[in-house]
mmCIF file of C-alpha atoms and ligand atoms in Angstrom:
data_model
loop_
_atom_site.group_PDB
_atom_site.id
_atom_site.type_symbol
_atom_site.label_atom_id
_atom_site.label_comp_id
_atom_site.label_asym_id
_atom_site.label_seq_id
_atom_site.Cartn_x
_atom_site.Cartn_y
_atom_site.Cartn_z
ATOM 1 C CA MET A 1 -86.271 -51.571 -73.894
ATOM 2 C CA ARG A 2 -90.161 -51.770 -73.317
ATOM 3 C CA ILE A 3 -91.551 -48.252 -70.947
ATOM 4 C CA LEU A 4 -94.944 -49.229 -69.463
ATOM 5 C CA ILE A 5 -96.034 -46.094 -67.965
ATOM 6 C CA ARG A 6 -98.722 -46.271 -65.567
ATOM 7 C CA LYS A 7 -101.099 -44.109 -63.573
ATOM 8 C CA ASN A 8 -99.752 -44.643 -60.062
ATOM 9 C CA ASN A 9 -97.217 -46.721 -57.707
ATOM 10 C CA GLU A 10 -100.286 -49.328 -57.395
ATOM 11 C CA ALA A 11 -100.759 -49.531 -61.331
ATOM 12 C CA VAL A 12 -96.977 -49.929 -61.598
ATOM 13 C CA GLY A 13 -97.072 -53.029 -58.752
ATOM 14 C CA GLN A 14 -99.851 -54.850 -60.651
ATOM 15 C CA SER A 15 -98.244 -54.140 -63.918
ATOM 16 C CA ALA A 16 -95.178 -55.650 -62.382
ATOM 17 C CA ALA A 17 -96.636 -58.477 -60.558
ATOM 18 C CA GLN A 18 -98.671 -59.332 -63.436
ATOM 19 C CA LEU A 19 -95.516 -59.768 -65.504
ATOM 20 C CA MET A 20 -93.368 -61.793 -62.405
ATOM 21 C CA SER A 21 -96.777 -63.977 -62.332
ATOM 22 C CA PRO A 22 -95.793 -66.545 -65.579
ATOM 23 C CA PHE A 23 -92.270 -66.963 -64.117
ATOM 24 C CA ILE A 24 -93.553 -67.456 -60.639
ATOM 25 C CA ASN A 25 -95.761 -70.439 -61.290
ATOM 26 C CA ARG A 26 -93.022 -71.662 -63.669
ATOM 27 C CA GLY A 27 -90.779 -72.310 -60.347
ATOM 28 C CA ALA A 28 -88.463 -69.346 -61.232
ATOM 29 C CA THR A 29 -85.189 -67.881 -59.980
ATOM 30 C CA LEU A 30 -86.111 -64.450 -58.583
ATOM 31 C CA GLY A 31 -84.227 -61.266 -57.935
ATOM 32 C CA LEU A 32 -85.825 -59.590 -55.152
ATOM 33 C CA ALA A 33 -84.775 -55.760 -54.223
ATOM 34 C CA THR A 34 -85.366 -53.894 -50.756
ATOM 35 C CA GLY A 35 -86.588 -50.290 -50.814
ATOM 36 C CA SER A 36 -89.618 -48.485 -51.282
ATOM 37 C CA THR A 37 -90.444 -49.233 -54.943
ATOM 38 C CA PRO A 38 -90.757 -53.031 -55.604
ATOM 39 C CA LEU A 39 -93.337 -52.719 -51.922
ATOM 40 C CA SER A 40 -96.505 -52.266 -54.410
ATOM 41 C CA THR A 41 -95.630 -55.161 -56.371
ATOM 42 C CA TYR A 42 -94.515 -57.278 -53.636
ATOM 43 C CA ALA A 43 -98.160 -56.619 -52.084
ATOM 44 C CA GLU A 44 -99.927 -57.286 -55.231
ATOM 45 C CA LEU A 45 -97.727 -60.502 -55.476
ATOM 46 C CA ILE A 46 -98.633 -61.264 -51.900
ATOM 47 C CA ARG A 47 -102.266 -60.723 -52.977
ATOM 48 C CA LEU A 48 -102.560 -62.956 -55.476
ATOM 49 C CA ASN A 49 -100.301 -65.546 -53.572
ATOM 50 C CA GLN A 50 -103.321 -65.645 -51.113
ATOM 51 C CA ASP A 51 -105.778 -65.919 -53.747
ATOM 52 C CA ALA A 52 -103.966 -68.540 -55.020
ATOM 53 C CA GLU A 53 -103.489 -67.507 -58.162
ATOM 54 C CA ILE A 54 -99.739 -68.358 -58.216
ATOM 55 C CA SER A 55 -97.387 -69.943 -56.007
ATOM 56 C CA PHE A 56 -93.715 -69.373 -55.007
ATOM 57 C CA GLN A 57 -93.202 -73.075 -53.750
ATOM 58 C CA GLN A 58 -90.776 -74.285 -56.900
ATOM 59 C CA CYS A 59 -88.972 -70.196 -56.702
ATOM 60 C CA GLN A 60 -85.808 -69.582 -54.965
ATOM 61 C CA ALA A 61 -84.808 -66.066 -54.618
ATOM 62 C CA PHE A 62 -81.594 -63.984 -54.294
ATOM 63 C CA LEU A 63 -81.604 -60.494 -52.853
ATOM 64 C CA LEU A 64 -79.312 -57.984 -54.512
ATOM 65 C CA ASP A 65 -77.240 -56.830 -51.750
ATOM 66 C CA GLU A 66 -76.775 -56.812 -47.972
ATOM 67 C CA TYR A 67 -75.468 -54.443 -44.952
ATOM 68 C CA VAL A 68 -71.702 -55.342 -44.218
ATOM 69 C CA GLY A 69 -71.559 -56.406 -40.453
ATOM 70 C CA ILE A 70 -75.434 -57.389 -39.677
ATOM 71 C CA SER A 71 -76.659 -60.834 -39.250
ATOM 72 C CA ARG A 72 -79.501 -61.998 -41.595
ATOM 73 C CA THR A 73 -81.501 -61.966 -38.045
ATOM 74 C CA ASP A 74 -81.284 -58.618 -37.050
ATOM 75 C CA PRO A 75 -84.075 -56.672 -37.715
ATOM 76 C CA ASN A 76 -82.556 -53.894 -39.977
ATOM 77 C CA SER A 77 -80.611 -56.259 -42.363
ATOM 78 C CA TYR A 78 -81.908 -56.617 -45.829
ATOM 79 C CA TYR A 79 -82.799 -60.197 -45.249
ATOM 80 C CA GLN A 80 -85.490 -59.389 -42.781
ATOM 81 C CA THR A 81 -86.697 -56.273 -44.651
ATOM 82 C CA ILE A 82 -87.637 -58.948 -47.358
ATOM 83 C CA ARG A 83 -89.097 -61.307 -44.796
ATOM 84 C CA ASP A 84 -91.317 -58.900 -43.336
ATOM 85 C CA THR A 85 -92.024 -56.870 -46.814
ATOM 86 C CA LEU A 86 -92.379 -59.834 -49.265
ATOM 87 C CA THR A 87 -91.359 -63.632 -48.509
ATOM 88 C CA SER A 88 -93.016 -64.220 -44.722
ATOM 89 C CA HIS A 89 -96.068 -63.806 -46.297
ATOM 90 C CA ILE A 90 -96.321 -66.385 -49.487
ATOM 91 C CA ASP A 91 -95.266 -69.734 -49.583
ATOM 92 C CA ILE A 92 -91.768 -69.846 -49.942
ATOM 93 C CA ALA A 93 -89.028 -71.486 -47.741
ATOM 94 C CA ASP A 94 -87.293 -69.189 -45.536
ATOM 95 C CA ASP A 95 -84.040 -71.428 -46.893
ATOM 96 C CA ARG A 96 -85.249 -70.482 -50.612
ATOM 97 C CA VAL A 97 -84.122 -66.936 -50.001
ATOM 98 C CA PHE A 98 -80.682 -66.108 -50.095
ATOM 99 C CA SER A 99 -78.634 -63.077 -49.056
ATOM 100 C CA PRO A 100 -75.046 -61.825 -49.183
ATOM 101 C CA ALA A 101 -73.124 -63.050 -45.766
ATOM 102 C CA GLY A 102 -72.887 -59.132 -44.360
ATOM 103 C CA ASP A 103 -71.564 -60.996 -40.660
ATOM 104 C CA HIS A 104 -68.952 -63.050 -42.717
ATOM 105 C CA GLY A 105 -66.042 -62.463 -41.097
ATOM 106 C CA ASP A 106 -64.208 -62.014 -44.842
ATOM 107 C CA SER A 107 -66.624 -59.533 -46.973
ATOM 108 C CA PHE A 108 -64.482 -60.021 -49.709
ATOM 109 C CA ALA A 109 -64.844 -63.922 -49.484
ATOM 110 C CA ALA A 110 -68.288 -63.825 -48.920
ATOM 111 C CA ALA A 111 -69.096 -61.269 -51.756
ATOM 112 C CA GLN A 112 -67.139 -63.685 -54.098
ATOM 113 C CA ALA A 113 -68.967 -66.444 -52.363
ATOM 114 C CA TYR A 114 -72.001 -64.868 -53.472
ATOM 115 C CA GLU A 115 -71.183 -64.011 -56.911
ATOM 116 C CA ASN A 116 -70.691 -67.560 -57.272
ATOM 117 C CA GLN A 117 -73.943 -68.577 -56.064
ATOM 118 C CA VAL A 118 -76.181 -66.334 -58.028
ATOM 119 C CA SER A 119 -74.718 -67.399 -61.187
ATOM 120 C CA GLY A 120 -74.770 -70.637 -60.670
ATOM 121 C CA ALA A 121 -78.119 -70.476 -59.604
ATOM 122 C CA GLY A 122 -79.119 -67.808 -62.929
ATOM 123 C CA VAL A 123 -81.849 -65.490 -61.784
ATOM 124 C CA ASP A 124 -84.933 -65.490 -64.577
ATOM 125 C CA ILE A 125 -86.050 -62.559 -63.534
ATOM 126 C CA GLN A 126 -84.608 -59.433 -61.537
ATOM 127 C CA ILE A 127 -86.457 -56.716 -60.356
ATOM 128 C CA LEU A 128 -84.890 -53.342 -59.591
ATOM 129 C CA GLY A 129 -85.379 -49.630 -58.075
ATOM 130 C CA ILE A 130 -83.370 -47.042 -59.042
ATOM 131 C CA GLY A 131 -81.697 -44.578 -57.095
ATOM 132 C CA ALA A 132 -81.872 -40.736 -57.456
ATOM 133 C CA ASN A 133 -78.354 -40.891 -58.762
ATOM 134 C CA GLY A 134 -79.162 -43.747 -60.795
ATOM 135 C CA HIS A 135 -77.513 -47.005 -58.984
ATOM 136 C CA ILE A 136 -79.044 -50.046 -58.664
ATOM 137 C CA GLY A 137 -78.468 -52.112 -55.963
ATOM 138 C CA PHE A 138 -75.764 -50.496 -54.406
ATOM 139 C CA ASN A 139 -73.595 -49.901 -57.382
ATOM 140 C CA GLU A 140 -73.318 -45.993 -57.343
ATOM 141 C CA PRO A 141 -71.856 -43.799 -60.400
ATOM 142 C CA SER A 142 -68.672 -44.490 -61.075
ATOM 143 C CA SER A 143 -69.228 -48.335 -60.542
ATOM 144 C CA SER A 144 -67.454 -50.466 -62.948
ATOM 145 C CA LEU A 145 -70.395 -51.428 -65.829
ATOM 146 C CA SER A 146 -69.282 -55.270 -65.987
ATOM 147 C CA GLY A 147 -68.549 -55.391 -62.112
ATOM 148 C CA LEU A 148 -68.856 -58.458 -60.090
ATOM 149 C CA THR A 149 -70.668 -59.144 -56.574
ATOM 150 C CA LYS A 150 -68.430 -56.727 -54.174
ATOM 151 C CA VAL A 151 -67.811 -54.864 -51.058
ATOM 152 C CA GLN A 152 -69.006 -51.222 -51.367
ATOM 153 C CA ALA A 153 -68.253 -48.382 -49.110
ATOM 154 C CA LEU A 154 -71.775 -46.442 -48.996
ATOM 155 C CA HIS A 155 -71.826 -43.134 -49.508
ATOM 156 C CA PRO A 156 -72.140 -41.077 -46.521
ATOM 157 C CA LYS A 157 -75.391 -39.701 -47.132
ATOM 158 C CA THR A 158 -76.706 -43.034 -47.572
ATOM 159 C CA VAL A 159 -75.062 -43.985 -44.032
ATOM 160 C CA ALA A 160 -76.587 -40.720 -42.533
ATOM 161 C CA ASP A 161 -80.005 -41.757 -43.885
ATOM 162 C CA ASN A 162 -79.701 -44.352 -42.328
ATOM 163 C CA ALA A 163 -79.048 -43.775 -39.178
ATOM 164 C CA ARG A 164 -82.384 -43.393 -37.876
ATOM 165 C CA PHE A 165 -83.066 -46.932 -38.192
ATOM 166 C CA PHE A 166 -79.897 -47.888 -35.594
ATOM 167 C CA ALA A 167 -79.821 -46.914 -31.664
ATOM 168 C CA SER A 168 -76.482 -45.277 -32.142
ATOM 169 C CA GLU A 169 -74.375 -43.586 -34.974
ATOM 170 C CA ASN A 170 -71.459 -46.271 -34.439
ATOM 171 C CA GLU A 171 -73.976 -49.229 -35.337
ATOM 172 C CA VAL A 172 -75.090 -47.930 -39.365
ATOM 173 C CA PRO A 173 -73.144 -50.080 -41.583
ATOM 174 C CA THR A 174 -70.478 -48.205 -43.693
ATOM 175 C CA HIS A 175 -70.265 -50.811 -46.175
ATOM 176 C CA ALA A 176 -72.824 -53.314 -48.141
ATOM 177 C CA ILE A 177 -72.170 -56.141 -50.424
ATOM 178 C CA THR A 178 -73.967 -55.837 -53.374
ATOM 179 C CA GLN A 179 -74.332 -57.672 -57.327
ATOM 180 C CA GLY A 180 -72.256 -55.694 -59.762
ATOM 181 C CA LEU A 181 -73.136 -54.429 -62.787
ATOM 182 C CA GLY A 182 -72.314 -57.621 -64.438
ATOM 183 C CA THR A 183 -73.625 -59.395 -62.007
ATOM 184 C CA ILE A 184 -77.178 -58.369 -62.713
ATOM 185 C CA SER A 185 -77.174 -57.827 -66.336
ATOM 186 C CA ARG A 186 -76.925 -61.846 -66.457
ATOM 187 C CA ALA A 187 -80.379 -62.219 -65.364
ATOM 188 C CA LYS A 188 -82.317 -63.306 -68.411
ATOM 189 C CA ASN A 189 -85.189 -60.593 -67.504
ATOM 190 C CA ILE A 190 -85.260 -57.520 -65.728
ATOM 191 C CA LEU A 191 -87.738 -55.411 -64.277
ATOM 192 C CA LEU A 192 -86.679 -51.619 -63.476
ATOM 193 C CA LEU A 193 -89.026 -50.022 -61.350
ATOM 194 C CA ALA A 194 -89.372 -46.061 -60.001
ATOM 195 C CA VAL A 195 -92.135 -43.830 -58.810
ATOM 196 C CA GLY A 196 -92.362 -40.339 -58.089
ATOM 197 C CA GLU A 197 -90.786 -37.173 -59.491
ATOM 198 C CA SER A 198 -87.731 -37.994 -57.451
ATOM 199 C CA LYS A 199 -86.712 -40.233 -59.981
ATOM 200 C CA ALA A 200 -87.752 -38.557 -63.427
ATOM 201 C CA GLN A 201 -83.769 -37.453 -63.638
ATOM 202 C CA ALA A 202 -82.491 -40.783 -63.386
ATOM 203 C CA ILE A 203 -84.991 -42.478 -65.481
ATOM 204 C CA ALA A 204 -84.452 -40.209 -67.991
ATOM 205 C CA GLN A 205 -80.473 -40.722 -67.821
ATOM 206 C CA ALA A 206 -80.962 -44.689 -67.865
ATOM 207 C CA VAL A 207 -83.439 -44.987 -70.475
ATOM 208 C CA GLU A 208 -82.482 -42.514 -72.869
ATOM 209 C CA GLY A 209 -78.988 -40.791 -71.773
ATOM 210 C CA PRO A 210 -75.666 -42.380 -72.874
ATOM 211 C CA VAL A 211 -74.435 -45.527 -71.687
ATOM 212 C CA SER A 212 -72.511 -44.276 -68.729
ATOM 213 C CA ALA A 213 -71.493 -45.260 -65.007
ATOM 214 C CA SER A 214 -72.126 -41.779 -63.870
ATOM 215 C CA CYS A 215 -75.569 -43.307 -64.632
ATOM 216 C CA PRO A 216 -75.386 -47.061 -63.407
ATOM 217 C CA ALA A 217 -78.836 -48.090 -63.916
ATOM 218 C CA SER A 218 -77.827 -46.644 -67.766
ATOM 219 C CA ILE A 219 -76.210 -50.624 -68.542
ATOM 220 C CA LEU A 220 -79.516 -51.879 -68.488
ATOM 221 C CA GLN A 221 -79.758 -50.605 -71.883
ATOM 222 C CA MET A 222 -77.378 -52.963 -73.266
ATOM 223 C CA HIS A 223 -79.598 -55.638 -71.704
ATOM 224 C CA PRO A 224 -81.897 -57.430 -74.320
ATOM 225 C CA ALA A 225 -85.030 -58.451 -72.097
ATOM 226 C CA VAL A 226 -85.063 -54.710 -69.881
ATOM 227 C CA THR A 227 -89.075 -53.574 -69.030
ATOM 228 C CA VAL A 228 -89.400 -50.509 -67.460
ATOM 229 C CA ILE A 229 -92.572 -50.065 -65.346
ATOM 230 C CA ILE A 230 -93.029 -46.095 -64.115
ATOM 231 C CA ASP A 231 -95.391 -44.065 -62.961
ATOM 232 C CA GLU A 232 -96.409 -40.628 -65.120
ATOM 233 C CA ALA A 233 -94.082 -38.460 -62.280
ATOM 234 C CA ALA A 234 -91.266 -40.409 -62.995
ATOM 235 C CA ALA A 235 -91.874 -40.912 -66.731
ATOM 236 C CA SER A 236 -91.954 -36.799 -66.239
ATOM 237 C CA ARG A 237 -88.617 -35.767 -67.938
ATOM 238 C CA LEU A 238 -88.218 -38.573 -70.580
ATOM 239 C CA ASP A 239 -88.734 -37.227 -74.171
ATOM 240 C CA ASN A 240 -90.301 -40.029 -76.412
ATOM 241 C CA VAL A 241 -93.222 -40.990 -73.910
ATOM 242 C CA GLU A 242 -95.584 -40.367 -76.855
ATOM 243 C CA TYR A 243 -93.833 -43.429 -78.294
ATOM 244 C CA TYR A 244 -93.453 -45.652 -75.869
ATOM 245 C CA ARG A 245 -97.346 -45.167 -74.979
ATOM 246 C CA HIS A 246 -97.754 -45.835 -78.994
ATOM 247 C CA VAL A 247 -95.269 -48.863 -78.998
ATOM 248 C CA GLU A 248 -97.088 -50.250 -75.953
ATOM 249 C CA GLN A 249 -100.577 -49.932 -77.821
ATOM 250 C CA ALA A 250 -99.385 -51.454 -80.449
ATOM 251 C CA ASN A 251 -98.198 -54.423 -78.965
ATOM 252 C CA LEU A 252 -101.472 -54.695 -77.300
ATOM 253 C CA ASN A 253 -103.356 -54.369 -80.872
ATOM 254 C CA GLU A 254 -100.917 -57.360 -82.668
HETATM 255 P P1 PGA B 1 -86.258 -46.968 -53.047
HETATM 256 O O1 PGA B 1 -84.832 -47.082 -53.654
HETATM 257 O O2 PGA B 1 -87.105 -47.490 -53.601
HETATM 258 O O3 PGA B 1 -86.642 -46.590 -51.464
HETATM 259 O O4 PGA B 1 -86.780 -45.237 -53.898
HETATM 260 C C1 PGA B 1 -84.283 -47.497 -54.412
HETATM 261 C C2 PGA B 1 -82.738 -47.256 -54.532
HETATM 262 O O5 PGA B 1 -82.329 -46.260 -54.081
HETATM 263 O O6 PGA B 1 -82.202 -48.318 -55.092
#
């Protein structure tokens, strides 16, 4: 793993966007994540696109997950969320942005279809946030470390947290379709992003802890091309911070 520690959220976004830019200009297949963490990266990618430094015209993009029972056009869908925060602001066609079919009558069939679609395309670079409990996508602790795209029951806390976005409690999705850890691990390159003290423990476990389903992100230790980009607060529980800084500096000076 390559560990890059940055001063703040904005600097995390700049570094992530810089790493993604050559892939984007080559027309890569991108793996996108929703959530608050990638927003600084997306803001920087939008800026680079508007300044004509990068173009997404030849890219296609795959989302990590989608709620079950929610259509793509629903404002609460992850598809709309990624449109609002990234894809409607850049030069990528809507029909080149893919997400699991949350409103499919048979969620298990939709999960299998999405698995086939993602693995057929082959993600060149996947961007990931991490949950405070170490989850990536909706792969909560105890998820199979080699699992494929699946229907996942959401943690009651996640359901409760999401209630504020919905008109009534019975509209809140209780399940999601998520790429599995095995699916995510097939991406050729992975960027794991985290900002803030609330992610420090999860980052320490993911980077320096044992590979274990109790911290799903720890599976990334098995992947040959992972870059972890975090701010000082998210790095605050790592044991080997000075070494990571040294490695980055040494590589820069090569
Ligand atoms: P966040 O979520 O980026 O909104 O913190 C990350 C996650 O839970 O995967």
